[in-house]
Short mmCIF file of C-alpha atoms in Angstrom, two decimals:
data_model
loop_
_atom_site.label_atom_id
_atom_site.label_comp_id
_atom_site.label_asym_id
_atom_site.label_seq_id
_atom_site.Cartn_x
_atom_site.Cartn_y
_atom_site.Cartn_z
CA UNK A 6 -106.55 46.34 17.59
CA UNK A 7 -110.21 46.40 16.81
CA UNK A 8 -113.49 44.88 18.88
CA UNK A 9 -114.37 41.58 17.37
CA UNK A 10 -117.72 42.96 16.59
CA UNK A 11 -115.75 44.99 14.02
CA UNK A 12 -115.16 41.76 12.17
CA UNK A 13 -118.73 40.51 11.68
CA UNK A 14 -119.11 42.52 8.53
CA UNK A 15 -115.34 42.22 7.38
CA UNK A 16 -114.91 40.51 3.54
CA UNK A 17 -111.11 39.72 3.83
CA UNK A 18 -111.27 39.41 -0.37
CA UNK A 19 -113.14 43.29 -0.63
CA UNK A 20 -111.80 44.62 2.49
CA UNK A 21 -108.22 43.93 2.14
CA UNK A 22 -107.82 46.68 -0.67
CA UNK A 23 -108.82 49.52 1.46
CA UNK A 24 -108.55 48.48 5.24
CA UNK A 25 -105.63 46.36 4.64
CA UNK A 26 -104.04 46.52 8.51
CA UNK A 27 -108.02 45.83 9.69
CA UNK A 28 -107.87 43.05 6.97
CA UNK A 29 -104.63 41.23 8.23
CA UNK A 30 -105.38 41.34 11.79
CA UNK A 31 -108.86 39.81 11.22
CA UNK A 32 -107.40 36.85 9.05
CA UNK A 33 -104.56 36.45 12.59
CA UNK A 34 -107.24 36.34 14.91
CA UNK A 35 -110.40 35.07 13.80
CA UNK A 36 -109.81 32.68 10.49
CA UNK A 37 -108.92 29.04 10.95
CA UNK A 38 -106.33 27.37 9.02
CA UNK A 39 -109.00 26.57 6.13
CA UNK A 40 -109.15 29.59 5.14
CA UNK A 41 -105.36 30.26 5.27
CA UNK A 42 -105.19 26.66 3.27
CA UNK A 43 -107.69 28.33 0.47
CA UNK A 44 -105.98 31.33 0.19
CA UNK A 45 -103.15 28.86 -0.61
CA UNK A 46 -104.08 27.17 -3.13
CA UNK A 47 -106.23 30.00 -5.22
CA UNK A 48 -102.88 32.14 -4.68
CA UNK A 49 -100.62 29.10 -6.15
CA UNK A 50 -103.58 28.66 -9.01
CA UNK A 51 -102.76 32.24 -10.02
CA UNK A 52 -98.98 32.06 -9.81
CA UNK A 53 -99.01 29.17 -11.81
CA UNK A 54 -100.90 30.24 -14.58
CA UNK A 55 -98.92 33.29 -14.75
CA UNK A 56 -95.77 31.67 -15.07
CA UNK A 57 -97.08 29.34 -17.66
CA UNK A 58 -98.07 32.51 -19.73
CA UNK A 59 -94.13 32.92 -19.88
CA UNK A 60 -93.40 29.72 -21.29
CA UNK A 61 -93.51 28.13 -24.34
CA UNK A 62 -96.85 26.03 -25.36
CA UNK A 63 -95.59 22.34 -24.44
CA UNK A 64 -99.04 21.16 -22.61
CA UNK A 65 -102.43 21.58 -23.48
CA UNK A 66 -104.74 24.45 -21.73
CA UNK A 67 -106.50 21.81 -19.60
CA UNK A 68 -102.80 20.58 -18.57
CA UNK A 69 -101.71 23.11 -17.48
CA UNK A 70 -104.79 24.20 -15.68
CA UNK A 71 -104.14 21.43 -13.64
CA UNK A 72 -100.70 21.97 -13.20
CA UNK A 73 -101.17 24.61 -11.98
CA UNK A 74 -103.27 24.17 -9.58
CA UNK A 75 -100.96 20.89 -8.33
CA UNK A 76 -98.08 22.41 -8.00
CA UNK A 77 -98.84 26.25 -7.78
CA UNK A 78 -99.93 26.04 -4.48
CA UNK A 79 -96.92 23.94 -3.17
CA UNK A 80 -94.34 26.54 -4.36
CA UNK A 81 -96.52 29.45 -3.21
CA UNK A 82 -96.38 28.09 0.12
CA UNK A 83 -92.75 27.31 -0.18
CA UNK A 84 -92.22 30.91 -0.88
CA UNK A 85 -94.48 32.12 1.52
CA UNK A 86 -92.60 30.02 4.35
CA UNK A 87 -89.21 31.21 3.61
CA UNK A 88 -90.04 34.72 3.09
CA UNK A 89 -91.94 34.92 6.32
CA UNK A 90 -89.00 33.24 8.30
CA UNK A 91 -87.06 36.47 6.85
CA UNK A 92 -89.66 39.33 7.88
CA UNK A 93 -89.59 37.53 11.14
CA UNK A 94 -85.74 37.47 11.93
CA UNK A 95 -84.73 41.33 10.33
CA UNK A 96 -88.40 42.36 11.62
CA UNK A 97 -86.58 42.21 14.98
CA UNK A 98 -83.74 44.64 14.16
CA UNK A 99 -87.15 47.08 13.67
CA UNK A 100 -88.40 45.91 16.64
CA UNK A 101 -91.08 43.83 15.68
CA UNK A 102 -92.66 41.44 18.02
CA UNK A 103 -95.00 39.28 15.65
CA UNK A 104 -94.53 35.28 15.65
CA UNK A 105 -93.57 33.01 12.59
CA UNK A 106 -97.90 32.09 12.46
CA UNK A 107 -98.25 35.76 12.15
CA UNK A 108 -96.09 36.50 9.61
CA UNK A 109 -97.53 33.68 7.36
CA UNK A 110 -100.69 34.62 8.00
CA UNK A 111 -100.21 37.99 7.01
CA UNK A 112 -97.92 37.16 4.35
CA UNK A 113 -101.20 35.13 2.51
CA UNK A 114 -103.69 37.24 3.23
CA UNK A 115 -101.84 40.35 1.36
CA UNK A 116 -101.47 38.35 -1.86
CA UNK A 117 -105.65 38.37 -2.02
CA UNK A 118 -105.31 40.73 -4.63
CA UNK A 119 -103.56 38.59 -7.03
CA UNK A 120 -106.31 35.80 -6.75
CA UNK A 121 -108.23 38.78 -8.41
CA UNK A 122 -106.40 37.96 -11.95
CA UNK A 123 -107.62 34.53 -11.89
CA UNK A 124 -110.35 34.80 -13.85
CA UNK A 125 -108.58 36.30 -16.21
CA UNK A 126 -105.38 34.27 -16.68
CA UNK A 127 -108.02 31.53 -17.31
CA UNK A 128 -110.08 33.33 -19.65
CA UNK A 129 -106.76 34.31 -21.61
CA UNK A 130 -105.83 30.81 -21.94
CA UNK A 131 -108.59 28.88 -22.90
CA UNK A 132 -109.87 31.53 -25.34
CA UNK A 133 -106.57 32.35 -26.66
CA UNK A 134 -103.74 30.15 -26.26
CA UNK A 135 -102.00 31.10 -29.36
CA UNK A 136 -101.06 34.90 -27.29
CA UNK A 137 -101.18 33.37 -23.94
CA UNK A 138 -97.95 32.13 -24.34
CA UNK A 139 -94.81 33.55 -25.33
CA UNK A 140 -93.77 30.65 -27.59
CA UNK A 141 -96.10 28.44 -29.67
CA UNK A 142 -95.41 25.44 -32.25
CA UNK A 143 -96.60 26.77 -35.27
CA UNK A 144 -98.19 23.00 -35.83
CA UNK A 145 -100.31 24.08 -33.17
CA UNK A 146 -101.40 27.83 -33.30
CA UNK A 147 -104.77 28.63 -34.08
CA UNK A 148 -105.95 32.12 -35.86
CA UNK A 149 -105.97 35.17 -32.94
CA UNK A 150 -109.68 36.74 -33.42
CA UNK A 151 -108.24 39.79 -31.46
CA UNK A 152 -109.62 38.51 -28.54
CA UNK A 153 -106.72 37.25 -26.62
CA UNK A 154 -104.67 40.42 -27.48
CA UNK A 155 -107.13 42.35 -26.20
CA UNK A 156 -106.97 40.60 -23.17
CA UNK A 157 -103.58 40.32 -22.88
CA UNK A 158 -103.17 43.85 -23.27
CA UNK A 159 -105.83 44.88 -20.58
CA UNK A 160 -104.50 41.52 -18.27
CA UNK A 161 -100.89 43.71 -18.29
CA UNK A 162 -102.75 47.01 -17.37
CA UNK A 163 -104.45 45.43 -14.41
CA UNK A 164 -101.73 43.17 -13.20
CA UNK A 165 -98.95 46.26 -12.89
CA UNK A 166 -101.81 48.14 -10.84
CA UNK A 167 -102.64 45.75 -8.81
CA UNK A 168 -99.01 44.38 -8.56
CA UNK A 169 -97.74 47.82 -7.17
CA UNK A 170 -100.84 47.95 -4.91
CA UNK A 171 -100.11 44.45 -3.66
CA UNK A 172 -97.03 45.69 -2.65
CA UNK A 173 -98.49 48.52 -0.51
CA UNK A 174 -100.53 46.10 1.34
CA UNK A 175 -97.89 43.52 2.02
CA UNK A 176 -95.77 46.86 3.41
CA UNK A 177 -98.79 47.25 5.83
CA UNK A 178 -99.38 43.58 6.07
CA UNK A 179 -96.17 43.28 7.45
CA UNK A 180 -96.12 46.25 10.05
CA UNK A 181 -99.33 44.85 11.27
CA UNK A 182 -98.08 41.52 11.87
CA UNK A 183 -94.75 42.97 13.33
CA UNK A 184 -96.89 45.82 15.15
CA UNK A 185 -94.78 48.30 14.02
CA UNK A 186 -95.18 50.90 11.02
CA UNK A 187 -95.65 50.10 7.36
CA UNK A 188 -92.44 51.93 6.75
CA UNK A 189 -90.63 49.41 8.67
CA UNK A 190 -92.60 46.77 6.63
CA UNK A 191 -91.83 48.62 3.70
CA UNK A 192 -87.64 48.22 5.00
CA UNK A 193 -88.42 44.64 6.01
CA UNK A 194 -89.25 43.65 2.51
CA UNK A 195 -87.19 45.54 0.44
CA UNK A 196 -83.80 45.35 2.16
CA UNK A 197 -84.10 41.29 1.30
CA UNK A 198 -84.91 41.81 -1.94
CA UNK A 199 -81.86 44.32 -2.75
CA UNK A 200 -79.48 42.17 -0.85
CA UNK A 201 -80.78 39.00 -2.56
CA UNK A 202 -80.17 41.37 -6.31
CA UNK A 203 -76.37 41.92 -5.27
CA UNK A 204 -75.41 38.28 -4.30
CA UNK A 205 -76.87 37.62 -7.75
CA UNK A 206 -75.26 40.09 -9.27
CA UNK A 207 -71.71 39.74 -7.40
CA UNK A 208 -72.12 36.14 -8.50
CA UNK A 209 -72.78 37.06 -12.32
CA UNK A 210 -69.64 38.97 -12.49
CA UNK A 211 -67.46 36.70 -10.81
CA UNK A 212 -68.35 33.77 -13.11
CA UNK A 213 -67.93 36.05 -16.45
CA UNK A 214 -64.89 37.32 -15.17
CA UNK A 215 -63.73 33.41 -14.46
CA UNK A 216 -64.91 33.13 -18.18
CA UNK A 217 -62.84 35.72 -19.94
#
């Protein structure tokens, strides 16, 4: 654990990409729930626009702007609370000895890097809406200038970099809040995810095989 004079000069929006551990354990100790609530709702913000980016064009931009910023937070933090009840309960298998706080905590402060893209999912959609999303009603769609392509292409670039990086830190996030190794936060997250694929999948085949 570091001195807390080694948080005085500690961004938790810079630092996170390279001191990630350093980052997490800062955000534990020394942030209040404020912060925690901001990280919230600019995480949610981003989610949400992404999503709508998905969908077909049913709302205007400044709708779904909105929107998005309602209810994106409230299903980030949804997500964030289930997921961190998980880590918690298998983290103990590992060996882990964090608390539920922790694990939230930790669990926000590694998705910093996707509030990165939200200048960009809003530039996408208010300058081209017509390639923002996947579906548009042709009464609707303006002329693409290039513009929003361009974006779009460059958004996808940046968004699997940072997505794979994202999951590095929430690996690390993870083992920090657990105090174990990033390995084990690397297990923690993954063995979830693979079991949650098969139920889905076990579930798929029994229903087609019901069908036929």
């Amino acid at each position: 654990m570091n001195e807390p004079t080694a948080y005085t000069e500690l961004n938790p929006f810079t630092a996170i990409w390279t001191r990630p551990r350093e980052t997490v354990r800062y955000v534990i100790e020394e942030k209040p729930t404020s912060f925690i609530v901001i990280l919230l709702i600019l995480t949610g913000f981003t989610g949400g626009l992404s999503g709508a980016s998905s969908e077909e064009q049913i709302f205007p931009a400044v709708a779904v702007i909105f929107g998005s910023l309602l209810l994106g937070p409230l299903a980030v933090t949804a997500g964030i609370g289930i997921v961190s009840g998980i880590y918690i309960l298998l983290g103990k298998l590992f060996g882990g000895v964090g608390t539920y706080s922790e694990m939230f905590r930790a669990v926000v402060t590694s998705s910093i890097p996707q509030i990165w893209l939200l200048p960009m999912w809003l530039i996408w959609l208010l300058t081209s809406p017509s390639t923002f999303y996947t579906e548009i009603e042709p009464s609707v769609a303006e002329p693409d200038t290039g513009l929003g392509m361009v974006i779009g292409l460059v958004l996808l670039a940046v968004t699997v970099v940072i997505g794979i990086w994202t999951f590095v830190i929430q690996c690390k996030g993870v083992g920090e809040a657990q105090r174990f190794s990033a390995w084990k936060g690397f297990f923690v997250i993954v063995i979830p995810s693979v079991l949650f694929t098969v139920v889905i999948i076990t579930f798929l085949a029994m229903f087609l095989f019901a069908a036929f």
